[in-house]
């Protein structure tokens, strides 16, 4: 019996699966496909529950690596583990790999051949492992990496991406059956760092804005929510838009109503609207508290970073001048403003610890979530900093 009723988008999944697996002149899918959408808008659920089955139905072997599931594990290890797990399911793959590593006889079960041999800097690199999987299965391989931007926060994660690039180039040759790498991420700017410059592993890969849940989802939600009084889909869709297209806020509001044994059925729609708006405001209020607790230099750094976006260069002279300008606009006496590199460095570390700023392994910084930029802009804190 299913533990949860899920909303499915089969038409979108089939369309994306076709584009991902397409072999055609001018198709960029072989370079990689990047799907960007804000956190908590249903992206990961769609990837696991809709896109993965659609790719498998289209004839692909799908490997799935969630880099956000266990943040204590290095992203590079998570990617390698996804390859090991798939290969470990089939004796044929293990046999081919064992022979590739120089073994004449194979004992399956880890006695003679261990999956630990697979990885970066191991006996069997990722290209060899994925080639064996391709040749043995005679199927296209699709590696889905959820929250892929997290890979470039560590050296091992970056190395894994370049190892996948090498594997992609080999498997997409005429000798094999193809490898597609599908990366999803919750921040477009961060995800773009994997494919915007020539020194990145997936330079030139397609960036696709992931469609938010729409009116069809709200209709489905209102049909299945099973509250004492029906909800009007038109009104709920307005609430859904206001709350950033986050389905969990609708679900949480519905749950609170279910356990409110004193609520009269006729008051359900009004109470539902109150609860959704209250939760959305609470999320933003908590974030605002963190922002308003920042020191003057920390506030200046996050504001300038938000204003500059992809053009943010933390220690360049014009940026240092903008920090001073931001502090002055916040009411700091110009005579007391001292902006120096060590102070900016400490501010960046503090902002990372507060989960407001994200850092790639090569020293590139970005605001952690777009909602932070929206809140700062809405409060007029980015004016004059562009």
mmCIF file of C-alpha atoms in Angstrom, residues 89-344:
data_model
loop_
_atom_site.group_PDB
_atom_site.id
_atom_site.type_symbol
_atom_site.label_atom_id
_atom_site.label_comp_id
_atom_site.label_asym_id
_atom_site.label_seq_id
_atom_site.Cartn_x
_atom_site.Cartn_y
_atom_site.Cartn_z
ATOM 1 C CA UNK A 89 23.292 -5.560 -9.400
ATOM 2 C CA UNK A 90 24.470 -7.621 -12.380
ATOM 3 C CA UNK A 91 27.030 -10.413 -12.567
ATOM 4 C CA UNK A 92 27.714 -9.666 -16.222
ATOM 5 C CA UNK A 93 28.906 -6.151 -15.460
ATOM 6 C CA UNK A 94 31.107 -7.424 -12.629
ATOM 7 C CA UNK A 95 32.619 -10.108 -14.869
ATOM 8 C CA UNK A 96 33.454 -7.608 -17.602
ATOM 9 C CA UNK A 97 34.992 -5.191 -15.090
ATOM 10 C CA UNK A 98 37.005 -7.903 -13.367
ATOM 11 C CA UNK A 99 38.500 -8.916 -16.696
ATOM 12 C CA UNK A 100 39.204 -5.262 -17.469
ATOM 13 C CA UNK A 101 41.227 -5.093 -14.254
ATOM 14 C CA UNK A 102 43.312 -8.108 -15.289
ATOM 15 C CA UNK A 103 41.509 -10.982 -13.581
ATOM 16 C CA UNK A 104 41.119 -14.212 -15.556
ATOM 17 C CA UNK A 105 38.738 -15.811 -13.070
ATOM 18 C CA UNK A 106 35.931 -14.071 -11.267
ATOM 19 C CA UNK A 107 34.329 -14.899 -7.948
ATOM 20 C CA UNK A 108 31.148 -12.894 -7.556
ATOM 21 C CA UNK A 109 30.260 -11.801 -4.059
ATOM 22 C CA UNK A 110 33.224 -9.631 -3.296
ATOM 23 C CA UNK A 111 35.791 -12.380 -2.682
ATOM 24 C CA UNK A 112 37.912 -11.931 -5.778
ATOM 25 C CA UNK A 113 36.471 -8.698 -7.156
ATOM 26 C CA UNK A 114 35.388 -5.791 -4.979
ATOM 27 C CA UNK A 115 33.305 -2.859 -6.160
ATOM 28 C CA UNK A 116 35.712 -0.695 -4.172
ATOM 29 C CA UNK A 117 38.054 -1.040 -7.140
ATOM 30 C CA UNK A 118 35.767 1.350 -9.040
ATOM 31 C CA UNK A 119 36.333 5.079 -8.665
ATOM 32 C CA UNK A 120 38.646 7.984 -9.232
ATOM 33 C CA UNK A 121 42.258 6.986 -8.745
ATOM 34 C CA UNK A 122 41.187 3.335 -8.404
ATOM 35 C CA UNK A 123 41.994 0.239 -10.478
ATOM 36 C CA UNK A 124 38.911 0.865 -12.607
ATOM 37 C CA UNK A 125 38.091 4.494 -13.433
ATOM 38 C CA UNK A 126 34.575 5.776 -14.115
ATOM 39 C CA UNK A 127 35.033 5.681 -17.883
ATOM 40 C CA UNK A 128 36.003 1.993 -17.793
ATOM 41 C CA UNK A 129 33.147 1.178 -15.413
ATOM 42 C CA UNK A 130 30.491 2.994 -17.431
ATOM 43 C CA UNK A 131 31.871 1.590 -20.697
ATOM 44 C CA UNK A 132 31.458 -1.934 -19.318
ATOM 45 C CA UNK A 133 27.904 -1.075 -18.286
ATOM 46 C CA UNK A 134 27.176 0.317 -21.756
ATOM 47 C CA UNK A 135 28.702 -2.594 -23.655
ATOM 48 C CA UNK A 136 27.165 -5.296 -21.483
ATOM 49 C CA UNK A 137 23.664 -3.789 -21.447
ATOM 50 C CA UNK A 138 23.721 -2.314 -24.978
ATOM 51 C CA UNK A 139 21.572 0.508 -23.576
ATOM 52 C CA UNK A 140 21.973 4.241 -23.184
ATOM 53 C CA UNK A 141 22.996 5.256 -19.651
ATOM 54 C CA UNK A 142 21.484 8.300 -17.968
ATOM 55 C CA UNK A 143 23.110 9.598 -14.777
ATOM 56 C CA UNK A 144 20.801 11.926 -12.857
ATOM 57 C CA UNK A 145 22.540 14.164 -10.298
ATOM 58 C CA UNK A 146 20.146 15.963 -7.956
ATOM 59 C CA UNK A 147 21.375 19.279 -6.489
ATOM 60 C CA UNK A 148 24.376 18.960 -8.793
ATOM 61 C CA UNK A 149 25.821 22.364 -7.883
ATOM 62 C CA UNK A 150 26.945 20.797 -4.604
ATOM 63 C CA UNK A 151 29.547 18.802 -6.593
ATOM 64 C CA UNK A 152 31.743 21.839 -7.098
ATOM 65 C CA UNK A 153 32.031 22.567 -3.375
ATOM 66 C CA UNK A 154 34.781 19.926 -2.986
ATOM 67 C CA UNK A 155 37.856 18.903 -4.970
ATOM 68 C CA UNK A 156 36.637 15.302 -5.164
ATOM 69 C CA UNK A 157 33.271 16.457 -6.467
ATOM 70 C CA UNK A 158 34.935 18.542 -9.196
ATOM 71 C CA UNK A 159 37.142 15.555 -10.089
ATOM 72 C CA UNK A 160 34.036 13.358 -10.390
ATOM 73 C CA UNK A 161 32.456 15.811 -12.850
ATOM 74 C CA UNK A 162 35.569 15.793 -15.053
ATOM 75 C CA UNK A 163 35.659 11.991 -14.838
ATOM 76 C CA UNK A 164 32.054 11.960 -16.048
ATOM 77 C CA UNK A 165 32.975 14.302 -18.897
ATOM 78 C CA UNK A 166 35.634 11.834 -20.026
ATOM 79 C CA UNK A 167 33.145 8.977 -19.757
ATOM 80 C CA UNK A 168 30.536 10.990 -21.657
ATOM 81 C CA UNK A 169 32.945 11.698 -24.512
ATOM 82 C CA UNK A 170 33.873 8.006 -24.769
ATOM 83 C CA UNK A 171 30.376 6.553 -24.471
ATOM 84 C CA UNK A 172 28.871 9.005 -26.967
ATOM 85 C CA UNK A 173 31.278 7.781 -29.631
ATOM 86 C CA UNK A 174 30.047 5.315 -32.251
ATOM 87 C CA UNK A 175 31.594 2.360 -30.376
ATOM 88 C CA UNK A 176 29.150 2.474 -27.466
ATOM 89 C CA UNK A 177 25.523 3.257 -26.635
ATOM 90 C CA UNK A 178 25.587 6.748 -25.159
ATOM 91 C CA UNK A 179 25.787 8.506 -21.793
ATOM 92 C CA UNK A 180 23.581 11.395 -20.751
ATOM 93 C CA UNK A 181 24.210 13.439 -17.614
ATOM 94 C CA UNK A 182 21.127 15.212 -16.228
ATOM 95 C CA UNK A 183 21.807 17.742 -13.469
ATOM 96 C CA UNK A 184 19.092 19.343 -11.369
ATOM 97 C CA UNK A 185 19.619 22.293 -9.042
ATOM 98 C CA UNK A 186 17.736 24.733 -6.855
ATOM 99 C CA UNK A 187 19.696 27.833 -7.852
ATOM 100 C CA UNK A 188 20.210 28.701 -11.497
ATOM 101 C CA UNK A 189 23.302 30.838 -10.885
ATOM 102 C CA UNK A 190 25.029 28.080 -8.917
ATOM 103 C CA UNK A 191 24.049 25.393 -11.408
ATOM 104 C CA UNK A 192 25.325 27.569 -14.251
ATOM 105 C CA UNK A 193 28.823 27.431 -12.746
ATOM 106 C CA UNK A 194 29.068 23.834 -13.980
ATOM 107 C CA UNK A 195 28.591 24.810 -17.620
ATOM 108 C CA UNK A 196 29.259 28.532 -18.191
ATOM 109 C CA UNK A 197 33.033 28.543 -18.728
ATOM 110 C CA UNK A 198 35.460 26.469 -20.775
ATOM 111 C CA UNK A 199 37.269 25.247 -17.656
ATOM 112 C CA UNK A 200 34.096 23.529 -16.401
ATOM 113 C CA UNK A 201 33.306 19.896 -17.114
ATOM 114 C CA UNK A 202 29.957 20.522 -18.805
ATOM 115 C CA UNK A 203 30.663 23.692 -20.759
ATOM 116 C CA UNK A 204 27.879 24.348 -23.253
ATOM 117 C CA UNK A 205 25.319 21.963 -21.720
ATOM 118 C CA UNK A 206 21.679 22.977 -22.114
ATOM 119 C CA UNK A 207 20.145 24.976 -19.226
ATOM 120 C CA UNK A 208 16.398 24.348 -18.970
ATOM 121 C CA UNK A 209 14.126 26.352 -16.611
ATOM 122 C CA UNK A 210 12.067 23.636 -14.926
ATOM 123 C CA UNK A 211 8.301 24.339 -15.137
ATOM 124 C CA UNK A 212 6.627 25.030 -11.803
ATOM 125 C CA UNK A 213 3.558 23.090 -10.775
ATOM 126 C CA UNK A 214 0.499 24.633 -12.393
ATOM 127 C CA UNK A 215 -3.292 24.813 -12.226
ATOM 128 C CA UNK A 216 -3.583 21.097 -12.997
ATOM 129 C CA UNK A 217 -1.680 20.337 -9.780
ATOM 130 C CA UNK A 218 -3.960 22.640 -7.772
ATOM 131 C CA UNK A 219 -7.045 20.968 -9.300
ATOM 132 C CA UNK A 220 -5.584 17.584 -8.329
ATOM 133 C CA UNK A 221 -4.765 18.818 -4.820
ATOM 134 C CA UNK A 222 -8.272 20.177 -4.233
ATOM 135 C CA UNK A 223 -9.800 16.914 -5.482
ATOM 136 C CA UNK A 224 -7.669 14.661 -3.246
ATOM 137 C CA UNK A 225 -7.146 16.790 -0.124
ATOM 138 C CA UNK A 226 -10.291 15.390 1.600
ATOM 139 C CA UNK A 227 -11.152 18.220 3.995
ATOM 140 C CA UNK A 228 -14.552 18.733 5.705
ATOM 141 C CA UNK A 229 -15.356 21.447 3.137
ATOM 142 C CA UNK A 230 -14.224 21.561 -0.530
ATOM 143 C CA UNK A 231 -11.628 24.129 -1.578
ATOM 144 C CA UNK A 232 -12.054 26.381 -4.608
ATOM 145 C CA UNK A 233 -9.147 25.618 -7.018
ATOM 146 C CA UNK A 234 -9.144 29.200 -8.332
ATOM 147 C CA UNK A 235 -8.620 30.621 -4.834
ATOM 148 C CA UNK A 236 -6.054 27.950 -3.931
ATOM 149 C CA UNK A 237 -4.057 28.671 -7.093
ATOM 150 C CA UNK A 238 -3.728 32.331 -6.059
ATOM 151 C CA UNK A 239 -2.437 31.157 -2.657
ATOM 152 C CA UNK A 240 -0.075 28.738 -4.395
ATOM 153 C CA UNK A 241 1.389 31.565 -6.496
ATOM 154 C CA UNK A 242 1.749 33.827 -3.460
ATOM 155 C CA UNK A 243 3.622 31.107 -1.562
ATOM 156 C CA UNK A 244 6.211 30.560 -4.289
ATOM 157 C CA UNK A 245 4.642 27.459 -5.894
ATOM 158 C CA UNK A 246 5.637 25.326 -2.882
ATOM 159 C CA UNK A 247 3.292 22.331 -2.514
ATOM 160 C CA UNK A 248 4.454 21.548 1.031
ATOM 161 C CA UNK A 249 2.810 24.752 2.303
ATOM 162 C CA UNK A 250 -0.570 23.635 0.954
ATOM 163 C CA UNK A 251 -0.089 20.195 2.495
ATOM 164 C CA UNK A 252 0.921 21.583 5.883
ATOM 165 C CA UNK A 253 -2.111 23.887 5.969
ATOM 166 C CA UNK A 254 -4.407 20.988 5.115
ATOM 167 C CA UNK A 255 -2.873 18.872 7.895
ATOM 168 C CA UNK A 256 -3.433 21.586 10.477
ATOM 169 C CA UNK A 257 -7.084 21.818 9.465
ATOM 170 C CA UNK A 258 -7.533 18.029 9.697
ATOM 171 C CA UNK A 259 -6.398 18.047 13.309
ATOM 172 C CA UNK A 260 -8.437 21.113 14.274
ATOM 173 C CA UNK A 261 -11.438 19.286 15.744
ATOM 174 C CA UNK A 262 -13.173 22.531 16.703
ATOM 175 C CA UNK A 263 -13.195 24.085 13.226
ATOM 176 C CA UNK A 264 -16.627 24.350 11.602
ATOM 177 C CA UNK A 265 -16.702 22.985 8.002
ATOM 178 C CA UNK A 266 -17.967 26.275 6.576
ATOM 179 C CA UNK A 267 -14.853 28.039 7.922
ATOM 180 C CA UNK A 268 -12.382 25.651 6.274
ATOM 181 C CA UNK A 269 -11.640 27.687 3.085
ATOM 182 C CA UNK A 270 -10.971 30.895 5.021
ATOM 183 C CA UNK A 271 -8.821 29.100 7.612
ATOM 184 C CA UNK A 272 -6.891 27.314 4.874
ATOM 185 C CA UNK A 273 -5.984 30.639 3.242
ATOM 186 C CA UNK A 274 -4.899 32.074 6.598
ATOM 187 C CA UNK A 275 -2.647 29.095 7.310
ATOM 188 C CA UNK A 276 -0.938 29.085 3.897
ATOM 189 C CA UNK A 277 -0.197 32.811 4.088
ATOM 190 C CA UNK A 278 0.991 32.527 7.691
ATOM 191 C CA UNK A 279 3.439 29.755 6.831
ATOM 192 C CA UNK A 280 4.836 31.649 3.852
ATOM 193 C CA UNK A 281 5.265 34.748 5.993
ATOM 194 C CA UNK A 282 6.916 32.712 8.766
ATOM 195 C CA UNK A 283 9.500 31.289 6.359
ATOM 196 C CA UNK A 284 10.370 34.782 5.165
ATOM 197 C CA UNK A 285 10.246 36.213 8.694
ATOM 198 C CA UNK A 286 12.829 33.717 9.965
ATOM 199 C CA UNK A 287 15.096 34.544 7.039
ATOM 200 C CA UNK A 288 14.661 38.275 7.645
ATOM 201 C CA UNK A 289 15.643 37.807 11.298
ATOM 202 C CA UNK A 290 18.914 36.226 10.215
ATOM 203 C CA UNK A 291 19.550 39.004 7.682
ATOM 204 C CA UNK A 292 18.797 41.761 10.198
ATOM 205 C CA UNK A 293 21.149 40.187 12.756
ATOM 206 C CA UNK A 294 24.171 40.590 10.467
ATOM 207 C CA UNK A 295 27.081 42.866 11.289
ATOM 208 C CA UNK A 296 27.463 45.950 9.046
ATOM 209 C CA UNK A 297 30.192 44.333 6.910
ATOM 210 C CA UNK A 298 28.293 41.031 6.636
ATOM 211 C CA UNK A 299 25.171 42.936 5.561
ATOM 212 C CA UNK A 300 27.163 44.922 3.019
ATOM 213 C CA UNK A 301 28.708 41.776 1.521
ATOM 214 C CA UNK A 302 25.402 39.900 1.107
ATOM 215 C CA UNK A 303 23.743 42.992 -0.370
ATOM 216 C CA UNK A 304 26.500 43.643 -2.910
ATOM 217 C CA UNK A 305 26.658 39.940 -3.813
ATOM 218 C CA UNK A 306 22.885 39.910 -4.366
ATOM 219 C CA UNK A 307 23.023 43.048 -6.497
ATOM 220 C CA UNK A 308 25.942 41.921 -8.676
ATOM 221 C CA UNK A 309 24.836 38.318 -9.250
ATOM 222 C CA UNK A 310 27.149 36.430 -11.633
ATOM 223 C CA UNK A 311 29.387 39.521 -11.903
ATOM 224 C CA UNK A 312 30.257 39.443 -8.199
ATOM 225 C CA UNK A 313 34.031 39.557 -7.586
ATOM 226 C CA UNK A 314 34.530 39.695 -3.799
ATOM 227 C CA UNK A 315 37.921 41.373 -3.519
ATOM 228 C CA UNK A 316 38.188 43.660 -6.554
ATOM 229 C CA UNK A 317 38.590 47.392 -5.862
ATOM 230 C CA UNK A 318 35.171 48.411 -7.325
ATOM 231 C CA UNK A 319 33.478 45.761 -5.149
ATOM 232 C CA UNK A 320 35.287 46.995 -2.033
ATOM 233 C CA UNK A 321 33.967 50.480 -2.843
ATOM 234 C CA UNK A 322 30.441 49.083 -3.117
ATOM 235 C CA UNK A 323 30.758 47.507 0.351
ATOM 236 C CA UNK A 324 31.630 50.930 1.742
ATOM 237 C CA UNK A 325 28.703 52.461 -0.143
ATOM 238 C CA UNK A 326 26.337 49.794 1.206
ATOM 239 C CA UNK A 327 27.502 50.465 4.772
ATOM 240 C CA UNK A 328 27.057 54.202 4.305
ATOM 241 C CA UNK A 329 23.538 53.682 2.936
ATOM 242 C CA UNK A 330 22.798 51.624 6.058
ATOM 243 C CA UNK A 331 23.595 54.669 8.193
ATOM 244 C CA UNK A 332 27.176 53.936 9.207
ATOM 245 C CA UNK A 333 29.263 57.070 9.755
ATOM 246 C CA UNK A 334 31.694 57.325 6.768
ATOM 247 C CA UNK A 335 34.509 58.145 9.200
ATOM 248 C CA UNK A 336 34.002 54.751 10.881
ATOM 249 C CA UNK A 337 33.882 52.651 7.696
ATOM 250 C CA UNK A 338 36.927 50.442 7.138
ATOM 251 C CA UNK A 339 36.618 47.861 4.371
ATOM 252 C CA UNK A 340 39.623 45.563 4.086
ATOM 253 C CA UNK A 341 40.161 42.119 2.548
ATOM 254 C CA UNK A 342 40.527 40.219 5.871
ATOM 255 C CA UNK A 343 37.236 41.684 7.097
ATOM 256 C CA UNK A 344 35.476 40.678 3.872
#
